[in-house]
CSV table of C-alpha atoms in Angstrom, one decimal:
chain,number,residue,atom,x,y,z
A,1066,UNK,CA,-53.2,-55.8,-27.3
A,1067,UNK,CA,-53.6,-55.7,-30.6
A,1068,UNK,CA,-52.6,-53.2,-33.2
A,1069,UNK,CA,-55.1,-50.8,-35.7
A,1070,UNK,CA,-55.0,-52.6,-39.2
A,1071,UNK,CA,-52.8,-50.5,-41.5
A,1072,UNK,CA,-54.6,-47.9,-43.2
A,1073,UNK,CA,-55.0,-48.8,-47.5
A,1074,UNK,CA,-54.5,-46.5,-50.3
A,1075,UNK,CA,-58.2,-46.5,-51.4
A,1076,UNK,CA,-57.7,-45.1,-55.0
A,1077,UNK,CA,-55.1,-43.7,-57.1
A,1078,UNK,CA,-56.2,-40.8,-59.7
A,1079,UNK,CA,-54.0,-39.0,-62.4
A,1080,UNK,CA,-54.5,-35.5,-64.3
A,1081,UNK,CA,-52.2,-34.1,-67.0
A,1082,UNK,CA,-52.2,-30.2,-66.7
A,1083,UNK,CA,-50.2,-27.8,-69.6
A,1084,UNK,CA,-48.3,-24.7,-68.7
A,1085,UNK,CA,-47.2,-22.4,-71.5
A,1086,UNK,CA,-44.0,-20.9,-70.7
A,1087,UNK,CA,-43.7,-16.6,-69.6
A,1088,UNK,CA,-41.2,-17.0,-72.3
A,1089,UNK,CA,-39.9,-19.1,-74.9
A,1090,UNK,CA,-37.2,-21.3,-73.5
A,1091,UNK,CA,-34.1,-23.5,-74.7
A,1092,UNK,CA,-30.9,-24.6,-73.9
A,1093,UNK,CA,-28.6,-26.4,-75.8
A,1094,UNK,CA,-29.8,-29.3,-77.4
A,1095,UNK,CA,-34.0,-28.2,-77.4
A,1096,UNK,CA,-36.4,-25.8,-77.1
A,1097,UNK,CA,-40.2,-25.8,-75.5
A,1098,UNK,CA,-42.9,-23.1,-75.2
A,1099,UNK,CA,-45.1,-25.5,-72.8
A,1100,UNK,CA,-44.2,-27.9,-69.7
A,1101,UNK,CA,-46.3,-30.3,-69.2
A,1102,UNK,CA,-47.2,-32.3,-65.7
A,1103,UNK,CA,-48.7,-35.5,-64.9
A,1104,UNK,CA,-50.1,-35.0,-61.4
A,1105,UNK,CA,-51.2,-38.3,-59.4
A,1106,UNK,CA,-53.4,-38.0,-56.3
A,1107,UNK,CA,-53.8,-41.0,-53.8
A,1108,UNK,CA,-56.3,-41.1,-51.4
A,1109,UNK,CA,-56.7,-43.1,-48.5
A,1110,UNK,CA,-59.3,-42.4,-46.1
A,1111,UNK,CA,-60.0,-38.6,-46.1
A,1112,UNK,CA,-56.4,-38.1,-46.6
A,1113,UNK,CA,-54.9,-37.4,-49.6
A,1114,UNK,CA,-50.7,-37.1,-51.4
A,1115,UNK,CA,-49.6,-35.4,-54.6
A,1116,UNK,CA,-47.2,-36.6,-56.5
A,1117,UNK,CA,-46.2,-35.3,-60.3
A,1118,UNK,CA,-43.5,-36.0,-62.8
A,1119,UNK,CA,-42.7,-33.3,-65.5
A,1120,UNK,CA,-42.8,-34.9,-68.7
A,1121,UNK,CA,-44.9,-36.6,-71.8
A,1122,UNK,CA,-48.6,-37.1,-71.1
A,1123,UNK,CA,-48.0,-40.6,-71.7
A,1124,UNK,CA,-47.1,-41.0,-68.4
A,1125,UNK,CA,-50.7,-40.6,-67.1
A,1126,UNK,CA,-51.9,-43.9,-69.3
A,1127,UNK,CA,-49.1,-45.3,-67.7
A,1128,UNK,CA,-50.4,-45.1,-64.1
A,1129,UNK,CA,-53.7,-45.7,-64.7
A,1130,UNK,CA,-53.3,-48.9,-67.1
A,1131,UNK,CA,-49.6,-50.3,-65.3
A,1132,UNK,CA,-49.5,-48.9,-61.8
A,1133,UNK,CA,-52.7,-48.3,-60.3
A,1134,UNK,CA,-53.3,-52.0,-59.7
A,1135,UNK,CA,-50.3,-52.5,-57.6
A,1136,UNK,CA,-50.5,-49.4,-55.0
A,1137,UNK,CA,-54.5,-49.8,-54.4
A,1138,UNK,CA,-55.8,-51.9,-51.4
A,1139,UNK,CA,-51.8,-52.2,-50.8
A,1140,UNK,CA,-50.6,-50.4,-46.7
A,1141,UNK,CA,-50.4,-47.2,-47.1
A,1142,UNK,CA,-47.6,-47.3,-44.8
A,1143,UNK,CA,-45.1,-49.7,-47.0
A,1144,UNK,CA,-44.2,-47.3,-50.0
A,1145,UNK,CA,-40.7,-49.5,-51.1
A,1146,UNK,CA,-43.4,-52.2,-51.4
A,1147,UNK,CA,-45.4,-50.2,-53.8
A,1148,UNK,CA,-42.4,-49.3,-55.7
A,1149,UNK,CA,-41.4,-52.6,-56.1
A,1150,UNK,CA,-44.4,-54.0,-57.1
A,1151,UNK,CA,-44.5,-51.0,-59.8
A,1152,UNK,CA,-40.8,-51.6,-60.9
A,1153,UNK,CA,-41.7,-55.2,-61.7
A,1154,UNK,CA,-45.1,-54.3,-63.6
A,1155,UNK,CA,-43.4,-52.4,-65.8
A,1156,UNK,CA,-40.7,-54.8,-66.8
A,1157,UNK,CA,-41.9,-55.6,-70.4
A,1158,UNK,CA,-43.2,-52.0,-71.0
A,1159,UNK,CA,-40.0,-50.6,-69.6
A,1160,UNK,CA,-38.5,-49.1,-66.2
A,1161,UNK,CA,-36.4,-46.4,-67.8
A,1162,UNK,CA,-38.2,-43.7,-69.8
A,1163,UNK,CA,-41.9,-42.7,-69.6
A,1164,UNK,CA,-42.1,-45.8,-67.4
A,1165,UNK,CA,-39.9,-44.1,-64.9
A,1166,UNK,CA,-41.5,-40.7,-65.0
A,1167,UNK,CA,-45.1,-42.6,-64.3
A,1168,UNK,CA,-43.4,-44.4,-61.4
A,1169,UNK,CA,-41.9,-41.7,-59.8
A,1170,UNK,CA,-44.9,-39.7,-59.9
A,1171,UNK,CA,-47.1,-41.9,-58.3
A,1172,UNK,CA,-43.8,-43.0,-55.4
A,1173,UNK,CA,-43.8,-39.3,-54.4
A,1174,UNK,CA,-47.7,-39.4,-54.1
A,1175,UNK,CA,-47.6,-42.1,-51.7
A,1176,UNK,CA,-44.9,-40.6,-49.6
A,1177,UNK,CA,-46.4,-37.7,-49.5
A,1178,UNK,CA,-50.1,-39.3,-48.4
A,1179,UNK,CA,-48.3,-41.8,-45.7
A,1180,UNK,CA,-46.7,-38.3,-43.9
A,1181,UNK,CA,-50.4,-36.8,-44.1
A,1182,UNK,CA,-51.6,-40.2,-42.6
A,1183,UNK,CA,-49.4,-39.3,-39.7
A,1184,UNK,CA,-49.9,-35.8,-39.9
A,1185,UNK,CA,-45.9,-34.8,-40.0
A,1186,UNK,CA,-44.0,-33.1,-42.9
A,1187,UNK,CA,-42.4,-35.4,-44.9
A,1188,UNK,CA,-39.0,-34.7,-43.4
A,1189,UNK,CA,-39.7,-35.8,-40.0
A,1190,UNK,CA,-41.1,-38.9,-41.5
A,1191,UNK,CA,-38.0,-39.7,-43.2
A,1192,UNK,CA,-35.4,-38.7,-40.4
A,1193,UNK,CA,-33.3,-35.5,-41.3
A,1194,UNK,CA,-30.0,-35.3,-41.7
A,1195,UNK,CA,-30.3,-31.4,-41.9
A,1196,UNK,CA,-32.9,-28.4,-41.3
A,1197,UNK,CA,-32.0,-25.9,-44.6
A,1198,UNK,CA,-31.1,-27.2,-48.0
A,1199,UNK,CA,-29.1,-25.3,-49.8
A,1200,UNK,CA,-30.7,-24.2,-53.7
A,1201,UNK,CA,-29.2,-22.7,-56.5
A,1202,UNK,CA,-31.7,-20.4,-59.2
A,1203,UNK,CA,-31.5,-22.0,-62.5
A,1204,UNK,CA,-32.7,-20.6,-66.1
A,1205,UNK,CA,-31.4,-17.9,-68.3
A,1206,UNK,CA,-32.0,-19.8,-71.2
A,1207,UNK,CA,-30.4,-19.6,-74.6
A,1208,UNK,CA,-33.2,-17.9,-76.4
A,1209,UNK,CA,-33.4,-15.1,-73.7
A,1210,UNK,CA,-31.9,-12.0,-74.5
A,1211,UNK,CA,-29.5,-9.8,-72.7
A,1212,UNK,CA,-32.4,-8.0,-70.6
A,1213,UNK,CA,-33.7,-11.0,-69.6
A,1214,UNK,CA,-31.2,-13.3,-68.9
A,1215,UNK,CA,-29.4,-10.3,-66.6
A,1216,UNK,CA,-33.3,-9.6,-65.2
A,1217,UNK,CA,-33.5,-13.1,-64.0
A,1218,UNK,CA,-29.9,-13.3,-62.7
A,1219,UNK,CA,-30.9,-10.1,-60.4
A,1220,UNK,CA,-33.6,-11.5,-59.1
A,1221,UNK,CA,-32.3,-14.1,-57.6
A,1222,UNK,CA,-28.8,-12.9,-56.6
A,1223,UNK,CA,-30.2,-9.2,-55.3
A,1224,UNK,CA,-33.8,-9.9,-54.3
A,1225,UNK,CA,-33.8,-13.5,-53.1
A,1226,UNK,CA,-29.7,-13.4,-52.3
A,1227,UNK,CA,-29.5,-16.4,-53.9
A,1228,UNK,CA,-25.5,-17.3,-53.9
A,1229,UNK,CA,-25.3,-19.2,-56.6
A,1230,UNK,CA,-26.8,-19.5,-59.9
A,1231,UNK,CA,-26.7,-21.4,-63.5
A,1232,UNK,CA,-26.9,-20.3,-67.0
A,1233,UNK,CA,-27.8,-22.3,-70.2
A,1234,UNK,CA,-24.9,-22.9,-72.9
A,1235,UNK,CA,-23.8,-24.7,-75.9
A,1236,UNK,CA,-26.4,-23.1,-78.0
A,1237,UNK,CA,-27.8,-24.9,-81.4
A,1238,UNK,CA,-25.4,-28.3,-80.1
A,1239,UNK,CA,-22.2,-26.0,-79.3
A,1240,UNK,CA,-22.6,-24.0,-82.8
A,1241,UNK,CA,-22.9,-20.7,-81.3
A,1242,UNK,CA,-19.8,-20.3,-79.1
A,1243,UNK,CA,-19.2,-16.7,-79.3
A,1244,UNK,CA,-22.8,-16.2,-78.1
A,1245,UNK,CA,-22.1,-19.0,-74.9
A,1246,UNK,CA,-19.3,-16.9,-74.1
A,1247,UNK,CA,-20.5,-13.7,-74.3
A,1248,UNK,CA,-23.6,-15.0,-72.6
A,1249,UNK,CA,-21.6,-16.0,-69.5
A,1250,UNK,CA,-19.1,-12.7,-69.8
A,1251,UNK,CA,-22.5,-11.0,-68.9
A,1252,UNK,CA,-23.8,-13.2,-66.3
A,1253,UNK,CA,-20.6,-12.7,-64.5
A,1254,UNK,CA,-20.9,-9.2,-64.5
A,1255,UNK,CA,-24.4,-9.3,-63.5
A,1256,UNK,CA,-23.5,-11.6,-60.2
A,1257,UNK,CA,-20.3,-10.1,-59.2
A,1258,UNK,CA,-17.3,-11.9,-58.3
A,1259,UNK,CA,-19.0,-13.3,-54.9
A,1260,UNK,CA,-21.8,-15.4,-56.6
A,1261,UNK,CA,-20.6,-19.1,-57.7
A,1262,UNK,CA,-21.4,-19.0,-61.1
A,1263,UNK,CA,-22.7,-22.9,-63.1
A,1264,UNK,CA,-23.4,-23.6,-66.9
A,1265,UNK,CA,-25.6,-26.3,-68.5
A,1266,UNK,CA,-24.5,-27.1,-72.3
A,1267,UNK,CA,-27.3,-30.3,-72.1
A,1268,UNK,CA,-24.9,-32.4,-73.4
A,1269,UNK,CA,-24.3,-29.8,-76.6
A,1270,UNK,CA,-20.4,-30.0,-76.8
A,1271,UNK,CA,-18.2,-32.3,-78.0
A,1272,UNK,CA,-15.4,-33.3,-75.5
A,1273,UNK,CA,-12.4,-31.5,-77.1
A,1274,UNK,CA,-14.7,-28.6,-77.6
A,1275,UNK,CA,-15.9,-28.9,-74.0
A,1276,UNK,CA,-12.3,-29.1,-72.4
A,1277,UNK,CA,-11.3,-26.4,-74.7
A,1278,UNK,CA,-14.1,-24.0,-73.9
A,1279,UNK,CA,-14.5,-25.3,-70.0
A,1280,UNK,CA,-10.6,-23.7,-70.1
A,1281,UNK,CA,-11.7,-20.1,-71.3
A,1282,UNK,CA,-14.9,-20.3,-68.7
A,1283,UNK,CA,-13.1,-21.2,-65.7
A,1284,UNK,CA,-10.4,-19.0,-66.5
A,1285,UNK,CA,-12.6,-15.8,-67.4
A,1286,UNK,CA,-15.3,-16.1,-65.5
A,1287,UNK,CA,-14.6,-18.4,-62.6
A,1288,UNK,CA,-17.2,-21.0,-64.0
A,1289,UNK,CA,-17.5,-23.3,-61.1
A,1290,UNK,CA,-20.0,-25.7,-62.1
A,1291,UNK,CA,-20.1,-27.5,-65.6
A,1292,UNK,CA,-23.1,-29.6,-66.0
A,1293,UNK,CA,-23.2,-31.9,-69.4
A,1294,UNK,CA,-20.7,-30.3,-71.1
A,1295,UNK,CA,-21.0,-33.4,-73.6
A,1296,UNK,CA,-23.4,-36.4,-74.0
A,1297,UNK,CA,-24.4,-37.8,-70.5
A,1298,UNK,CA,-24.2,-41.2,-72.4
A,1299,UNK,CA,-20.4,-40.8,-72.9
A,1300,UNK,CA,-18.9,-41.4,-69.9
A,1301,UNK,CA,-15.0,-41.9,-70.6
A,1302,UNK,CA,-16.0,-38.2,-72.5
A,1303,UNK,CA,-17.4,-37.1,-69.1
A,1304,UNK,CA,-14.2,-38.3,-66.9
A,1305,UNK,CA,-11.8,-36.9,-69.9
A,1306,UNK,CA,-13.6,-33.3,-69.5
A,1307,UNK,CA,-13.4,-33.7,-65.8
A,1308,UNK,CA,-10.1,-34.4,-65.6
A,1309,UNK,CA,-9.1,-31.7,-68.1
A,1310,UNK,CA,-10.7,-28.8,-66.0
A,1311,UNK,CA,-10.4,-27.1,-63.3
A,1312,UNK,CA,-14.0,-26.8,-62.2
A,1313,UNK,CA,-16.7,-29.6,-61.3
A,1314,UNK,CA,-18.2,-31.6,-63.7
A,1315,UNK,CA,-21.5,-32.7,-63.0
A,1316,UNK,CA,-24.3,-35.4,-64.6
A,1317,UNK,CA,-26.8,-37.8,-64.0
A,1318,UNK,CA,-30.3,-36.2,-64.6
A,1319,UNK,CA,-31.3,-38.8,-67.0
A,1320,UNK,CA,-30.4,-41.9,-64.9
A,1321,UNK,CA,-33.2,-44.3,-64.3
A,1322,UNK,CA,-31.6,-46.9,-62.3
A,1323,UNK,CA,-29.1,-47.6,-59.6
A,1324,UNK,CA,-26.7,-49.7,-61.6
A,1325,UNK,CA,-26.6,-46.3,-64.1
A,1326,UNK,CA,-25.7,-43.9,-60.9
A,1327,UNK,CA,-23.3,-46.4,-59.9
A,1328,UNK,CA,-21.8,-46.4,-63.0
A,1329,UNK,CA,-21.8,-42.6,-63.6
A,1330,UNK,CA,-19.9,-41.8,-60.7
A,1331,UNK,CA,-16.5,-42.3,-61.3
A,1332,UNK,CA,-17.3,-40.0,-64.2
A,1333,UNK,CA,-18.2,-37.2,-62.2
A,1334,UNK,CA,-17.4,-34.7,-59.3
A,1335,UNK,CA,-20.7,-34.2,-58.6
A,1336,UNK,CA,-24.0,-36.5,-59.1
A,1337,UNK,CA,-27.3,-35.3,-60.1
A,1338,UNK,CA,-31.0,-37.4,-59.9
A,1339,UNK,CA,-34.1,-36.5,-60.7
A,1340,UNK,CA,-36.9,-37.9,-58.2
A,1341,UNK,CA,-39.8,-37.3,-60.7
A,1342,UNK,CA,-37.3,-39.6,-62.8
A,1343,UNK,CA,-35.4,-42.2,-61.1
A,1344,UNK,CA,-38.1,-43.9,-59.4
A,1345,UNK,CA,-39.6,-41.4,-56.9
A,1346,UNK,CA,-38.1,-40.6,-53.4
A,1347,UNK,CA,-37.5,-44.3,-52.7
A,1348,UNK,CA,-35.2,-44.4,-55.4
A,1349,UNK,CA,-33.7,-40.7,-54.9
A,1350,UNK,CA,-32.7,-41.4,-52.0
A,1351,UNK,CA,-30.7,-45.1,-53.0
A,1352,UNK,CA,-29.1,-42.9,-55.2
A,1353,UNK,CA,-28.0,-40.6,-52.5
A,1354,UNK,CA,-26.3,-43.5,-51.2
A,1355,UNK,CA,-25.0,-44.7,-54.3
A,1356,UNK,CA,-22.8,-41.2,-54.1
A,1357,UNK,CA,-21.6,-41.0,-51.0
A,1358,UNK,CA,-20.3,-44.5,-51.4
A,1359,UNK,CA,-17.9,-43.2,-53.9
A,1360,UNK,CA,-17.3,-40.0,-51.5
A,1361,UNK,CA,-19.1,-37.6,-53.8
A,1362,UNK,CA,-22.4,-35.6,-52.7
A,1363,UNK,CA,-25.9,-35.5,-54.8
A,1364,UNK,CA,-27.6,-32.1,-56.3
A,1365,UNK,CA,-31.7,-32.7,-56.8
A,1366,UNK,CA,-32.4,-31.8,-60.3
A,1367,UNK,CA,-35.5,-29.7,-61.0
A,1368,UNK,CA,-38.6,-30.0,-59.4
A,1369,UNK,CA,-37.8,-28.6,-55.9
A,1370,UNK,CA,-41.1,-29.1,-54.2
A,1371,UNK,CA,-40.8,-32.9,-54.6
A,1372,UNK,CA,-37.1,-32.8,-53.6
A,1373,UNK,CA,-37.5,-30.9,-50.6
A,1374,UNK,CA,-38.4,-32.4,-47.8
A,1375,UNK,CA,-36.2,-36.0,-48.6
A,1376,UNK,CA,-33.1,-33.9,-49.5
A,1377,UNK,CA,-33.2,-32.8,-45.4
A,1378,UNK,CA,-32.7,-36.4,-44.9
A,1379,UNK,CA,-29.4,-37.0,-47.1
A,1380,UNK,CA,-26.0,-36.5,-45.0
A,1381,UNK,CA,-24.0,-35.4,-48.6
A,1382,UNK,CA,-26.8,-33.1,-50.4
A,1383,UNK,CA,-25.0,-30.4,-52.4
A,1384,UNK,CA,-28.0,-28.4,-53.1
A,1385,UNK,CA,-31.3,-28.4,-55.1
A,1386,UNK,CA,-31.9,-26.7,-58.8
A,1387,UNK,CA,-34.1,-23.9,-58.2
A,1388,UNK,CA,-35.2,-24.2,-61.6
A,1389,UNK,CA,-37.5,-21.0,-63.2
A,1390,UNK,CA,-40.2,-23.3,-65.0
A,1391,UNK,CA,-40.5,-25.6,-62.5
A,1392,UNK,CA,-40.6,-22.8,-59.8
A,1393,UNK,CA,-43.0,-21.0,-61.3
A,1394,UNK,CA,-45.7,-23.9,-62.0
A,1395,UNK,CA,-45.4,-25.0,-58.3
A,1396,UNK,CA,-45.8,-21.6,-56.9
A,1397,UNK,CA,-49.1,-21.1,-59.1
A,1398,UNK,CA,-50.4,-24.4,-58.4
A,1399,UNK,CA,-50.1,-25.0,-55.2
A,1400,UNK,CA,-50.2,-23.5,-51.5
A,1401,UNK,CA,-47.0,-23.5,-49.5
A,1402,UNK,CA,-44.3,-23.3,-51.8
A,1403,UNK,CA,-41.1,-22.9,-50.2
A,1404,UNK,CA,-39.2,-19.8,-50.1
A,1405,UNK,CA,-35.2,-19.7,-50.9
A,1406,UNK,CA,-34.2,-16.2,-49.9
A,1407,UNK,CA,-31.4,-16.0,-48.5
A,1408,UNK,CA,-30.1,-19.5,-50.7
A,1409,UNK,CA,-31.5,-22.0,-48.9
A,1410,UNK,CA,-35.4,-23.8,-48.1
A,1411,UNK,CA,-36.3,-24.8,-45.0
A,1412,UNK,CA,-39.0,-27.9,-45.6
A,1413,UNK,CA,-41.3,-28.5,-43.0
A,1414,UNK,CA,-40.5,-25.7,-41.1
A,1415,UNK,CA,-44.6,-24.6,-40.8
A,1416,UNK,CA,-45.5,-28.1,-39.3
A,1417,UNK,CA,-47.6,-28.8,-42.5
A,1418,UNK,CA,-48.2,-32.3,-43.2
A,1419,UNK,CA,-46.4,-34.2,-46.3
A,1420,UNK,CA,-44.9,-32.1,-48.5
A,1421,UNK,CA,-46.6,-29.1,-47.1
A,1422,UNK,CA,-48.5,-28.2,-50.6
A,1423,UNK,CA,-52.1,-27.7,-50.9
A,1424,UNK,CA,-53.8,-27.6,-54.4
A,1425,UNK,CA,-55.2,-24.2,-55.9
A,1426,UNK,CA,-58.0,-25.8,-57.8
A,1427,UNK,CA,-58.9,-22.6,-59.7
A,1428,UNK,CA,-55.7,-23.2,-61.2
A,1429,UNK,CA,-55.8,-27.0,-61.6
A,1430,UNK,CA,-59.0,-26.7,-63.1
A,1431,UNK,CA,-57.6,-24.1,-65.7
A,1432,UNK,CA,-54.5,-25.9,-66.9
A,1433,UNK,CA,-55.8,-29.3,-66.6
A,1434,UNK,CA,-56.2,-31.5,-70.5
A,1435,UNK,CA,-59.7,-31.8,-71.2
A,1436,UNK,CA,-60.3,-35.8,-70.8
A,1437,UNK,CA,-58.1,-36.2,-67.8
């Protein structure tokens, strides 16, 4: 008896699309009125997977002049195969930056085509560890003001009953420290006492200036989450603010590679990774592992749609960002975006195949670059 050859990824097509913001946004080390998204389609058959990174435009040149070449006419089926082949194409035009962010686009593309080859949602493909993943509603931005930022925190806390939610800090690289504070006074009394309450400073602080303001949060407000409170480059800063507080520190958004998870860790109570970063859900989820080897659990950064269905599959998940741009892009673009009321998203719970997400072409068609 023999077997049905394997079927082939046929083509591989990108498209960069622009989204102005509702609102201006920043946090603590930049500011952006746009998001940008490089959104690769492979096709194999009359089946087709989406993949996207959020970042530079660049990225797009880099699929179709790097990658493209070493996923078509390759099994659809073998997707670490692909990403390997990638991961070595781009060795003299670089793994880590824009190289990364074309990668991982096209890796979740393919994952997301093989589970619509065998018509399953992603997580069933995969194997899950769990049915819900917990999220957490991410924003209020420095440049919001009070209004807004206390809008956006009801939102999610009294209409979606989100339980736990994040706040931007460290304003203009940790120069406006009355403002942070103030900033998280009100979020806490927007949230109540029950809600765990996170900040972001994006690396803004220095360390001393970190430990010493990490003090006054915890203490005040019952921060419970401190994400970059310096540099994500410094690690001995990272372990020295970690040690100093009382609350978890947490990093990683910007790590490319294993060997840099591997080496964050120690630094942190918590790891982050970004899929439309890292390498794609191949490498997510090797990074997953990379945590729980030194006993500490993995948050998904941004980009929930692509996280969703791999994070049922990892054993020590802490949760997924639930992050307002992002959100809002994925719930204009596409059919069956998730729904976290009640603080948690349950992927693949419709049966849909792959991700689950179909394509709202008006809105493609409307956002998309001219010459893409």
């Amino acid at each position: 008896m023999t077997s049905a050859p394997a079927p082939v990824v046929d083509a591989l097509t990108v498209q960069v699309l622009d989204f102005p913001t509702d609102a201006p946004e920043a946090d603590g080390t930049a500011s952006w009125d746009s998001t940008t998204m490089v959104l690769v389609q492979a096709d194999s058959g009359t089946a087709s997977g989406l993949g996207w990174t959020y970042g530079a435009a660049g990225a797009a040149s880099v699929v179709h002049d790097l990658l493209a070449d070493c996923v078509v006419g390759r099994s659809a089926w073998d997707v670490p195969a692909a990403n390997e082949a990638m991961t070595r194409a781009l060795r003299n035009a670089g793994r880590p930056g824009i190289g990364g962010y074309a990668l991982s686009a096209v890796d979740v593309a393919l994952w997301d085509l093989k589970a619509r080859l065998l018509q399953l949602p992603l997580a069933d493909v995969l194997g899950r560890a769990r049915r819900s993943v917990p999220v957490y509603g991410s924003g209020g931005f420095t440049s919001y003001d009070d209004a807004r930022t206390e809008g956006q925190l009801r939102a999610w806390t009294e209409d979606r009953r989100i339980p736990r939610v994040k706040i931007k800090i460290g304003e203009g690289w940790g120069s406006e420290e009355r403002r942070d504070l103030a900033r998280v006074e009100l979020a806490r009394k927007t949230v109540g006492p029950d809600v765990e309450l996170y900040v972001d400073a994006n690396g803004g602080y220095g360390v001393t200036q970190a430990i010493r303001l990490g003090r006054a949060l915890v203490r005040e407000h019952d921060v419970r989450w401190f994400e970059e409170p310096c540099s994500s480059d410094d690690l001995p800063g990272l372990a020295r603010i970690r040690d100093a507080l009382d609350t978890e520190v947490a990093a990683g958004e910007y790590g490319f590679t294993l060997p840099y998870f591997d080496a964050m860790a120690p630094a942190v109570d918590c790891l982050q990774a970004d899929a439309t970063r890292c390498g794609g859900l191949t490498v997510w989820l090797r990074a997953a592992a990379v945590a729980q080897a030194h006993g500490l659990q993995l948050s998904g950064h941004c980009a929930p749609h692509v996280h969703a269905h791999a994070a049922c599959a990892v054993p020590n998940l802490r949760h997924l960002e639930w992050f307002h741009d992002h959100v809002r892009i994925e719930a204009r673009l596409f059919e069956g975006h998730l729904d976290p009321t009640g603080g948690e998203i349950r992927p693949g719970e419709s049966g849909a195949p792959g991700l689950g997400l179909t394509p709202r072409h008006d809105v493609l068609e409307r956002h998309r670059r001219p010459g893409t």
